[in-house]
Structures are given as structure tokens and as C-alpha cells.
Amino acid sequence: DHYSNSTGRNTNASDAAPLDLLGAKNIVHEDRIMGIAMKPYITSITSTEPLTMVASASIDLSAKLCTVKLNEEANVGDSMDVENLNTKDNKLRYNIEECAHLKGHAARLCSVAFHPTGKFVATTSFDHTWRLWDVETSSMAEGKELLLQDGHAREVYGVGFHPDGSLVATTDFGGVVQC
């Protein structure tokens, strides 16, 4: 198989760098997950510190933040069982642990996005609102909501941040984009 990379050159798929599969499987929500985002940068390379964070938005009216850490017990070596997402000693390469529960929306959530700094996360919902949460002070007991923004006439579906973090845009089911 061939594909075109960002330089416009055709590249053989077998020449591409291997995908580093997470391998960890956790049930995080009580119902379907509608959106997922990963913190925009890796914060650590040691096994004791989280590598990064994953945010998920669900129709169970909540968002969750999970840390992703290296599994100290996994013997990664040179090979991975891609079908089972395990290392050669059959242990998961990464651990995913829930660290914050973001509650407050009155209807199902649609999407989630990290601010470019990684310090904040935004969620959108069918309740016609979007919210901004503080990643660093949120906990399992309660998410730290910083902003509740309404103004959409329809269900808010999408959210995105400008790369420098100075602007956020949301969109709804009526085709409206707000900044």
C-alpha cells in the first residue's frame, strides 16, 4: 500500500514508523464515549510520572480525565503482540488511570478538546453549552469548572482552540460557529 505523506511524496506503508499502541483497556464511562482527546504534549518519560493525559466525553453526562503511565512491570524489549496490544511478556505497555470526573452538563456530551497548554479542557453538550475545566485542580470527586458558556440555539457539537490558545471556537447542530 502506498500513501502520500506531508511532503507530497508517495511512501510505502511498510516504511512508516511503527505506531506505539497503548494496549491498556479500561472501562471509563457508563455509556458510549462520543469524543476523546489527548493532552498536546508528553510531560514525562519516567515510569513514575504520567506520560500524558486523555480526556473523554460521554453520553452519560460526564467527561473524564485519565493519566497514561508506563507500566513498570512490562518488559517491552523489541517486540509487541499487535493483535493483543501486549508486550512480549504479555503485560500491558501502558496503564490508564482515571484521575478526574467532570460533571455539570445537563445533557449528553459531544466532544472534548485540550487547550494547547494542556492546563485546560473544553467539553460540548446537547444542553446548548460548552464548559472549560481546570485540568490541574480537578479531582475524582469534582471537576473544577472555570467557565460555563451558553449562547448556541442548538446542541453544541464541536470545539477547537487556536494553536496559541488565545481563541476558542464552537459549533452547533444548526451550522453556527462561534468564537
mmCIF file with all atom_site columns, C-alpha atoms in Angstrom:
data_model
loop_
_atom_site.group_PDB
_atom_site.id
_atom_site.type_symbol
_atom_site.label_atom_id
_atom_site.label_alt_id
_atom_site.label_comp_id
_atom_site.label_asym_id
_atom_site.label_entity_id
_atom_site.label_seq_id
_atom_site.pdbx_PDB_ins_code
_atom_site.Cartn_x
_atom_site.Cartn_y
_atom_site.Cartn_z
_atom_site.occupancy
_atom_site.B_iso_or_equiv
_atom_site.pdbx_formal_charge
_atom_site.auth_seq_id
_atom_site.auth_comp_id
_atom_site.auth_asym_id
_atom_site.auth_atom_id
_atom_site.pdbx_PDB_model_num
ATOM 1   C CA . ASP A 1 1   ? 0.000   0.000   0.000  1.00 0.00 ? 1   ASP A CA 1
ATOM 2   C CA . HIS A 1 2   ? 1.183   3.493   -0.827 1.00 0.00 ? 2   HIS A CA 1
ATOM 3   C CA . TYR A 1 3   ? 0.093   6.787   0.608  1.00 0.00 ? 3   TYR A CA 1
ATOM 4   C CA . SER A 1 4   ? 1.099   10.414  0.180  1.00 0.00 ? 4   SER A CA 1
ATOM 5   C CA . ASN A 1 5   ? 2.904   11.959  3.140  1.00 0.00 ? 5   ASN A CA 1
ATOM 6   C CA . SER A 1 6   ? 3.042   15.660  4.102  1.00 0.00 ? 6   SER A CA 1
ATOM 7   C CA . THR A 1 7   ? 5.814   16.309  1.568  1.00 0.00 ? 7   THR A CA 1
ATOM 8   C CA . GLY A 1 8   ? 3.567   15.061  -1.240 1.00 0.00 ? 8   GLY A CA 1
ATOM 9   C CA . ARG A 1 9   ? 5.847   12.107  -1.990 1.00 0.00 ? 9   ARG A CA 1
ATOM 10  C CA . ASN A 1 10  ? 4.407   8.637   -2.234 1.00 0.00 ? 10  ASN A CA 1
ATOM 11  C CA . THR A 1 11  ? 5.587   6.467   0.607  1.00 0.00 ? 11  THR A CA 1
ATOM 12  C CA . ASN A 1 12  ? 5.354   2.747   1.123  1.00 0.00 ? 12  ASN A CA 1
ATOM 13  C CA . ALA A 1 13  ? 3.259   1.987   4.233  1.00 0.00 ? 13  ALA A CA 1
ATOM 14  C CA . SER A 1 14  ? 5.841   -0.560  5.363  1.00 0.00 ? 14  SER A CA 1
ATOM 15  C CA . ASP A 1 15  ? 8.451   2.249   5.583  1.00 0.00 ? 15  ASP A CA 1
ATOM 16  C CA . ALA A 1 16  ? 6.374   4.256   8.089  1.00 0.00 ? 16  ALA A CA 1
ATOM 17  C CA . ALA A 1 17  ? 7.368   4.374   11.755 1.00 0.00 ? 17  ALA A CA 1
ATOM 18  C CA . PRO A 1 18  ? 5.509   1.795   13.841 1.00 0.00 ? 18  PRO A CA 1
ATOM 19  C CA . LEU A 1 19  ? 2.523   3.019   15.820 1.00 0.00 ? 19  LEU A CA 1
ATOM 20  C CA . ASP A 1 20  ? 3.097   2.822   19.571 1.00 0.00 ? 20  ASP A CA 1
ATOM 21  C CA . LEU A 1 21  ? -0.141  1.191   20.700 1.00 0.00 ? 21  LEU A CA 1
ATOM 22  C CA . LEU A 1 22  ? -1.435  1.985   24.170 1.00 0.00 ? 22  LEU A CA 1
ATOM 23  C CA . GLY A 1 23  ? -2.511  -1.533  24.962 1.00 0.00 ? 23  GLY A CA 1
ATOM 24  C CA . ALA A 1 24  ? -4.404  -0.524  28.075 1.00 0.00 ? 24  ALA A CA 1
ATOM 25  C CA . LYS A 1 25  ? -8.135  -1.112  28.183 1.00 0.00 ? 25  LYS A CA 1
ATOM 26  C CA . ASN A 1 26  ? -10.259 0.479   30.895 1.00 0.00 ? 26  ASN A CA 1
ATOM 27  C CA . ILE A 1 27  ? -13.979 0.997   31.186 1.00 0.00 ? 27  ILE A CA 1
ATOM 28  C CA . VAL A 1 28  ? -14.135 4.676   31.991 1.00 0.00 ? 28  VAL A CA 1
ATOM 29  C CA . HIS A 1 29  ? -17.772 5.607   31.306 1.00 0.00 ? 29  HIS A CA 1
ATOM 30  C CA . GLU A 1 30  ? -21.154 4.015   31.937 1.00 0.00 ? 30  GLU A CA 1
ATOM 31  C CA . ASP A 1 31  ? -22.245 4.587   28.337 1.00 0.00 ? 31  ASP A CA 1
ATOM 32  C CA . ARG A 1 32  ? -20.892 5.418   24.879 1.00 0.00 ? 32  ARG A CA 1
ATOM 33  C CA . ILE A 1 33  ? -17.920 7.739   24.526 1.00 0.00 ? 33  ILE A CA 1
ATOM 34  C CA . MET A 1 34  ? -18.566 10.396  21.892 1.00 0.00 ? 34  MET A CA 1
ATOM 35  C CA . GLY A 1 35  ? -15.281 12.277  21.938 1.00 0.00 ? 35  GLY A CA 1
ATOM 36  C CA . ILE A 1 36  ? -11.684 11.759  23.024 1.00 0.00 ? 36  ILE A CA 1
ATOM 37  C CA . ALA A 1 37  ? -8.599  13.990  23.097 1.00 0.00 ? 37  ALA A CA 1
ATOM 38  C CA . MET A 1 38  ? -5.019  13.591  24.202 1.00 0.00 ? 38  MET A CA 1
ATOM 39  C CA . LYS A 1 39  ? -3.034  16.244  26.017 1.00 0.00 ? 39  LYS A CA 1
ATOM 40  C CA . PRO A 1 40  ? -0.974  18.101  23.401 1.00 0.00 ? 40  PRO A CA 1
ATOM 41  C CA . TYR A 1 41  ? 2.438   17.128  24.727 1.00 0.00 ? 41  TYR A CA 1
ATOM 42  C CA . ILE A 1 42  ? 4.153   14.373  26.651 1.00 0.00 ? 42  ILE A CA 1
ATOM 43  C CA . THR A 1 43  ? 5.021   15.586  30.131 1.00 0.00 ? 43  THR A CA 1
ATOM 44  C CA . SER A 1 44  ? 7.364   12.840  31.290 1.00 0.00 ? 44  SER A CA 1
ATOM 45  C CA . ILE A 1 45  ? 9.428   9.889   30.192 1.00 0.00 ? 45  ILE A CA 1
ATOM 46  C CA . THR A 1 46  ? 9.765   8.157   33.568 1.00 0.00 ? 46  THR A CA 1
ATOM 47  C CA . SER A 1 47  ? 7.535   5.332   34.702 1.00 0.00 ? 47  SER A CA 1
ATOM 48  C CA . THR A 1 48  ? 6.575   7.082   37.941 1.00 0.00 ? 48  THR A CA 1
ATOM 49  C CA . GLU A 1 49  ? 5.136   10.182  36.286 1.00 0.00 ? 49  GLU A CA 1
ATOM 50  C CA . PRO A 1 50  ? 2.202   10.294  33.858 1.00 0.00 ? 50  PRO A CA 1
ATOM 51  C CA . LEU A 1 51  ? 3.285   10.400  30.214 1.00 0.00 ? 51  LEU A CA 1
ATOM 52  C CA . THR A 1 52  ? 0.231   12.290  29.160 1.00 0.00 ? 52  THR A CA 1
ATOM 53  C CA . MET A 1 53  ? -3.485  12.622  29.819 1.00 0.00 ? 53  MET A CA 1
ATOM 54  C CA . VAL A 1 54  ? -6.564  11.503  27.900 1.00 0.00 ? 54  VAL A CA 1
ATOM 55  C CA . ALA A 1 55  ? -9.941  13.264  28.135 1.00 0.00 ? 55  ALA A CA 1
ATOM 56  C CA . SER A 1 56  ? -13.199 11.581  27.108 1.00 0.00 ? 56  SER A CA 1
ATOM 57  C CA . ALA A 1 57  ? -16.755 12.861  26.690 1.00 0.00 ? 57  ALA A CA 1
ATOM 58  C CA . SER A 1 58  ? -19.743 10.551  27.031 1.00 0.00 ? 58  SER A CA 1
ATOM 59  C CA . ILE A 1 59  ? -23.488 10.428  26.687 1.00 0.00 ? 59  ILE A CA 1
ATOM 60  C CA . ASP A 1 60  ? -23.528 9.540   30.419 1.00 0.00 ? 60  ASP A CA 1
ATOM 61  C CA . LEU A 1 61  ? -23.443 13.362  31.014 1.00 0.00 ? 61  LEU A CA 1
ATOM 62  C CA . SER A 1 62  ? -19.811 13.405  32.108 1.00 0.00 ? 62  SER A CA 1
ATOM 63  C CA . ALA A 1 63  ? -16.260 13.822  30.938 1.00 0.00 ? 63  ALA A CA 1
ATOM 64  C CA . LYS A 1 64  ? -13.321 12.012  32.477 1.00 0.00 ? 64  LYS A CA 1
ATOM 65  C CA . LEU A 1 65  ? -9.614  12.709  32.646 1.00 0.00 ? 65  LEU A CA 1
ATOM 66  C CA . CYS A 1 66  ? -7.239  9.755   32.722 1.00 0.00 ? 66  CYS A CA 1
ATOM 67  C CA . THR A 1 67  ? -3.490  9.650   33.158 1.00 0.00 ? 67  THR A CA 1
ATOM 68  C CA . VAL A 1 68  ? -1.382  7.446   30.907 1.00 0.00 ? 68  VAL A CA 1
ATOM 69  C CA . LYS A 1 69  ? 1.702   5.940   32.561 1.00 0.00 ? 69  LYS A CA 1
ATOM 70  C CA . LEU A 1 70  ? 4.347   3.446   31.532 1.00 0.00 ? 70  LEU A CA 1
ATOM 71  C CA . ASN A 1 71  ? 3.839   0.027   33.076 1.00 0.00 ? 71  ASN A CA 1
ATOM 72  C CA . GLU A 1 72  ? 6.992   -0.610  35.121 1.00 0.00 ? 72  GLU A CA 1
ATOM 73  C CA . GLU A 1 73  ? 6.323   -4.357  35.103 1.00 0.00 ? 73  GLU A CA 1
ATOM 74  C CA . ALA A 1 74  ? 6.112   -4.666  31.327 1.00 0.00 ? 74  ALA A CA 1
ATOM 75  C CA . ASN A 1 75  ? 9.172   -5.985  29.540 1.00 0.00 ? 75  ASN A CA 1
ATOM 76  C CA . VAL A 1 76  ? 8.883   -4.011  26.320 1.00 0.00 ? 76  VAL A CA 1
ATOM 77  C CA . GLY A 1 77  ? 12.017  -5.181  24.540 1.00 0.00 ? 77  GLY A CA 1
ATOM 78  C CA . ASP A 1 78  ? 11.909  -5.176  20.750 1.00 0.00 ? 78  ASP A CA 1
ATOM 79  C CA . SER A 1 79  ? 8.608   -6.893  20.112 1.00 0.00 ? 79  SER A CA 1
ATOM 80  C CA . MET A 1 80  ? 4.935   -6.360  20.771 1.00 0.00 ? 80  MET A CA 1
ATOM 81  C CA . ASP A 1 81  ? 1.984   -8.606  20.101 1.00 0.00 ? 81  ASP A CA 1
ATOM 82  C CA . VAL A 1 82  ? -0.008  -6.156  17.968 1.00 0.00 ? 82  VAL A CA 1
ATOM 83  C CA . GLU A 1 83  ? -3.151  -8.293  17.959 1.00 0.00 ? 83  GLU A CA 1
ATOM 84  C CA . ASN A 1 84  ? -3.354  -8.362  21.759 1.00 0.00 ? 84  ASN A CA 1
ATOM 85  C CA . LEU A 1 85  ? -1.729  -4.971  22.371 1.00 0.00 ? 85  LEU A CA 1
ATOM 86  C CA . ASN A 1 86  ? 0.645   -6.530  24.899 1.00 0.00 ? 86  ASN A CA 1
ATOM 87  C CA . THR A 1 87  ? 4.404   -6.600  25.341 1.00 0.00 ? 87  THR A CA 1
ATOM 88  C CA . LYS A 1 88  ? 6.380   -9.768  24.758 1.00 0.00 ? 88  LYS A CA 1
ATOM 89  C CA . ASP A 1 89  ? 5.906   -10.854 28.391 1.00 0.00 ? 89  ASP A CA 1
ATOM 90  C CA . ASN A 1 90  ? 2.123   -10.412 27.940 1.00 0.00 ? 90  ASN A CA 1
ATOM 91  C CA . LYS A 1 91  ? 1.814   -7.324  30.163 1.00 0.00 ? 91  LYS A CA 1
ATOM 92  C CA . LEU A 1 92  ? 0.246   -4.071  29.080 1.00 0.00 ? 92  LEU A CA 1
ATOM 93  C CA . ARG A 1 93  ? 2.762   -1.460  27.935 1.00 0.00 ? 93  ARG A CA 1
ATOM 94  C CA . TYR A 1 94  ? 0.816   1.462   29.431 1.00 0.00 ? 94  TYR A CA 1
ATOM 95  C CA . ASN A 1 95  ? -1.612  1.901   32.307 1.00 0.00 ? 95  ASN A CA 1
ATOM 96  C CA . ILE A 1 96  ? -4.611  4.213   32.061 1.00 0.00 ? 96  ILE A CA 1
ATOM 97  C CA . GLU A 1 97  ? -5.960  5.517   35.365 1.00 0.00 ? 97  GLU A CA 1
ATOM 98  C CA . GLU A 1 98  ? -8.950  7.799   35.869 1.00 0.00 ? 98  GLU A CA 1
ATOM 99  C CA . CYS A 1 99  ? -7.936  10.952  37.740 1.00 0.00 ? 99  CYS A CA 1
ATOM 100 C CA . ALA A 1 100 ? -10.881 13.372  37.391 1.00 0.00 ? 100 ALA A CA 1
ATOM 101 C CA . HIS A 1 101 ? -14.635 13.241  36.833 1.00 0.00 ? 101 HIS A CA 1
ATOM 102 C CA . LEU A 1 102 ? -16.072 16.347  35.156 1.00 0.00 ? 102 LEU A CA 1
ATOM 103 C CA . LYS A 1 103 ? -19.797 16.705  35.851 1.00 0.00 ? 103 LYS A CA 1
ATOM 104 C CA . GLY A 1 104 ? -22.180 19.576  35.237 1.00 0.00 ? 104 GLY A CA 1
ATOM 105 C CA . HIS A 1 105 ? -23.707 19.294  31.774 1.00 0.00 ? 105 HIS A CA 1
ATOM 106 C CA . ALA A 1 106 ? -27.471 18.658  31.706 1.00 0.00 ? 106 ALA A CA 1
ATOM 107 C CA . ALA A 1 107 ? -27.423 16.560  28.513 1.00 0.00 ? 107 ALA A CA 1
ATOM 108 C CA . ARG A 1 108 ? -25.101 14.180  26.655 1.00 0.00 ? 108 ARG A CA 1
ATOM 109 C CA . LEU A 1 109 ? -21.609 15.367  25.846 1.00 0.00 ? 109 LEU A CA 1
ATOM 110 C CA . CYS A 1 110 ? -20.360 15.502  22.271 1.00 0.00 ? 110 CYS A CA 1
ATOM 111 C CA . SER A 1 111 ? -16.712 16.441  22.139 1.00 0.00 ? 111 SER A CA 1
ATOM 112 C CA . VAL A 1 112 ? -13.715 17.337  24.215 1.00 0.00 ? 112 VAL A CA 1
ATOM 113 C CA . ALA A 1 113 ? -10.518 19.280  23.428 1.00 0.00 ? 113 ALA A CA 1
ATOM 114 C CA . PHE A 1 114 ? -7.396  20.222  25.356 1.00 0.00 ? 114 PHE A CA 1
ATOM 115 C CA . HIS A 1 115 ? -6.168  23.806  25.399 1.00 0.00 ? 115 HIS A CA 1
ATOM 116 C CA . PRO A 1 116 ? -2.722  23.995  23.721 1.00 0.00 ? 116 PRO A CA 1
ATOM 117 C CA . THR A 1 117 ? -1.046  24.479  27.126 1.00 0.00 ? 117 THR A CA 1
ATOM 118 C CA . GLY A 1 118 ? -2.627  21.251  28.390 1.00 0.00 ? 118 GLY A CA 1
ATOM 119 C CA . LYS A 1 119 ? -3.840  23.071  31.530 1.00 0.00 ? 119 LYS A CA 1
ATOM 120 C CA . PHE A 1 120 ? -7.497  23.260  30.474 1.00 0.00 ? 120 PHE A CA 1
ATOM 121 C CA . VAL A 1 121 ? -10.028 21.059  28.709 1.00 0.00 ? 121 VAL A CA 1
ATOM 122 C CA . ALA A 1 122 ? -13.263 22.092  26.974 1.00 0.00 ? 122 ALA A CA 1
ATOM 123 C CA . THR A 1 123 ? -16.421 19.978  26.680 1.00 0.00 ? 123 THR A CA 1
ATOM 124 C CA . THR A 1 124 ? -19.502 20.448  24.481 1.00 0.00 ? 124 THR A CA 1
ATOM 125 C CA . SER A 1 125 ? -23.003 19.199  25.086 1.00 0.00 ? 125 SER A CA 1
ATOM 126 C CA . PHE A 1 126 ? -26.516 18.778  23.767 1.00 0.00 ? 126 PHE A CA 1
ATOM 127 C CA . ASP A 1 127 ? -27.563 21.174  26.607 1.00 0.00 ? 127 ASP A CA 1
ATOM 128 C CA . HIS A 1 128 ? -26.542 24.042  24.222 1.00 0.00 ? 128 HIS A CA 1
ATOM 129 C CA . THR A 1 129 ? -23.446 24.913  26.296 1.00 0.00 ? 129 THR A CA 1
ATOM 130 C CA . TRP A 1 130 ? -19.718 24.345  26.395 1.00 0.00 ? 130 TRP A CA 1
ATOM 131 C CA . ARG A 1 131 ? -17.589 24.352  29.506 1.00 0.00 ? 131 ARG A CA 1
ATOM 132 C CA . LEU A 1 132 ? -13.951 24.968  30.317 1.00 0.00 ? 132 LEU A CA 1
ATOM 133 C CA . TRP A 1 133 ? -12.347 22.897  33.078 1.00 0.00 ? 133 TRP A CA 1
ATOM 134 C CA . ASP A 1 134 ? -9.086  23.239  35.005 1.00 0.00 ? 134 ASP A CA 1
ATOM 135 C CA . VAL A 1 135 ? -7.076  20.071  34.398 1.00 0.00 ? 135 VAL A CA 1
ATOM 136 C CA . GLU A 1 136 ? -4.554  20.655  37.176 1.00 0.00 ? 136 GLU A CA 1
ATOM 137 C CA . THR A 1 137 ? -7.005  21.125  40.077 1.00 0.00 ? 137 THR A CA 1
ATOM 138 C CA . SER A 1 138 ? -9.782  18.720  39.040 1.00 0.00 ? 138 SER A CA 1
ATOM 139 C CA . SER A 1 139 ? -10.139 15.537  41.066 1.00 0.00 ? 139 SER A CA 1
ATOM 140 C CA . MET A 1 140 ? -12.081 12.280  41.157 1.00 0.00 ? 140 MET A CA 1
ATOM 141 C CA . ALA A 1 141 ? -14.652 13.868  43.443 1.00 0.00 ? 141 ALA A CA 1
ATOM 142 C CA . GLU A 1 142 ? -15.203 17.013  41.437 1.00 0.00 ? 142 GLU A CA 1
ATOM 143 C CA . GLY A 1 143 ? -14.012 18.699  38.282 1.00 0.00 ? 143 GLY A CA 1
ATOM 144 C CA . LYS A 1 144 ? -13.009 22.331  38.626 1.00 0.00 ? 144 LYS A CA 1
ATOM 145 C CA . GLU A 1 145 ? -15.245 24.210  36.189 1.00 0.00 ? 145 GLU A CA 1
ATOM 146 C CA . LEU A 1 146 ? -13.825 27.568  35.112 1.00 0.00 ? 146 LEU A CA 1
ATOM 147 C CA . LEU A 1 147 ? -16.394 28.670  32.544 1.00 0.00 ? 147 LEU A CA 1
ATOM 148 C CA . LEU A 1 148 ? -19.942 27.791  31.518 1.00 0.00 ? 148 LEU A CA 1
ATOM 149 C CA . GLN A 1 149 ? -20.706 29.333  28.124 1.00 0.00 ? 149 GLN A CA 1
ATOM 150 C CA . ASP A 1 150 ? -24.158 29.360  26.558 1.00 0.00 ? 150 ASP A CA 1
ATOM 151 C CA . GLY A 1 151 ? -25.413 31.247  23.512 1.00 0.00 ? 151 GLY A CA 1
ATOM 152 C CA . HIS A 1 152 ? -25.952 28.484  20.974 1.00 0.00 ? 152 HIS A CA 1
ATOM 153 C CA . ALA A 1 153 ? -29.547 27.931  19.859 1.00 0.00 ? 153 ALA A CA 1
ATOM 154 C CA . ARG A 1 154 ? -28.882 24.247  19.091 1.00 0.00 ? 154 ARG A CA 1
ATOM 155 C CA . GLU A 1 155 ? -26.834 21.398  20.532 1.00 0.00 ? 155 GLU A CA 1
ATOM 156 C CA . VAL A 1 156 ? -23.134 22.321  20.765 1.00 0.00 ? 156 VAL A CA 1
ATOM 157 C CA . TYR A 1 157 ? -21.112 19.694  18.939 1.00 0.00 ? 157 TYR A CA 1
ATOM 158 C CA . GLY A 1 158 ? -17.564 20.790  18.150 1.00 0.00 ? 158 GLY A CA 1
ATOM 159 C CA . VAL A 1 159 ? -14.850 22.720  19.946 1.00 0.00 ? 159 VAL A CA 1
ATOM 160 C CA . GLY A 1 160 ? -11.330 23.721  18.949 1.00 0.00 ? 160 GLY A CA 1
ATOM 161 C CA . PHE A 1 161 ? -8.575  26.016  20.180 1.00 0.00 ? 161 PHE A CA 1
ATOM 162 C CA . HIS A 1 162 ? -6.269  28.285  18.207 1.00 0.00 ? 162 HIS A CA 1
ATOM 163 C CA . PRO A 1 163 ? -2.712  26.873  18.410 1.00 0.00 ? 163 PRO A CA 1
ATOM 164 C CA . ASP A 1 164 ? -1.563  29.783  20.617 1.00 0.00 ? 164 ASP A CA 1
ATOM 165 C CA . GLY A 1 165 ? -4.548  29.257  22.961 1.00 0.00 ? 165 GLY A CA 1
ATOM 166 C CA . SER A 1 166 ? -5.925  32.776  22.566 1.00 0.00 ? 166 SER A CA 1
ATOM 167 C CA . LEU A 1 167 ? -9.171  31.779  20.843 1.00 0.00 ? 167 LEU A CA 1
ATOM 168 C CA . VAL A 1 168 ? -11.731 29.002  21.109 1.00 0.00 ? 168 VAL A CA 1
ATOM 169 C CA . ALA A 1 169 ? -14.379 28.174  18.511 1.00 0.00 ? 169 ALA A CA 1
ATOM 170 C CA . THR A 1 170 ? -17.524 26.093  18.981 1.00 0.00 ? 170 THR A CA 1
ATOM 171 C CA . THR A 1 171 ? -20.079 24.814  16.519 1.00 0.00 ? 171 THR A CA 1
ATOM 172 C CA . ASP A 1 172 ? -23.620 23.553  16.850 1.00 0.00 ? 172 ASP A CA 1
ATOM 173 C CA . PHE A 1 173 ? -26.134 21.368  15.003 1.00 0.00 ? 173 PHE A CA 1
ATOM 174 C CA . GLY A 1 174 ? -27.610 24.488  13.372 1.00 0.00 ? 174 GLY A CA 1
ATOM 175 C CA . GLY A 1 175 ? -24.414 25.091  11.401 1.00 0.00 ? 175 GLY A CA 1
ATOM 176 C CA . VAL A 1 176 ? -23.340 28.039  13.536 1.00 0.00 ? 176 VAL A CA 1
ATOM 177 C CA . VAL A 1 177 ? -19.701 28.669  14.512 1.00 0.00 ? 177 VAL A CA 1
ATOM 178 C CA . GLN A 1 178 ? -18.994 30.961  17.473 1.00 0.00 ? 178 GLN A CA 1
ATOM 179 C CA . CYS A 1 179 ? -15.639 32.348  18.581 1.00 0.00 ? 179 CYS A CA 1
#
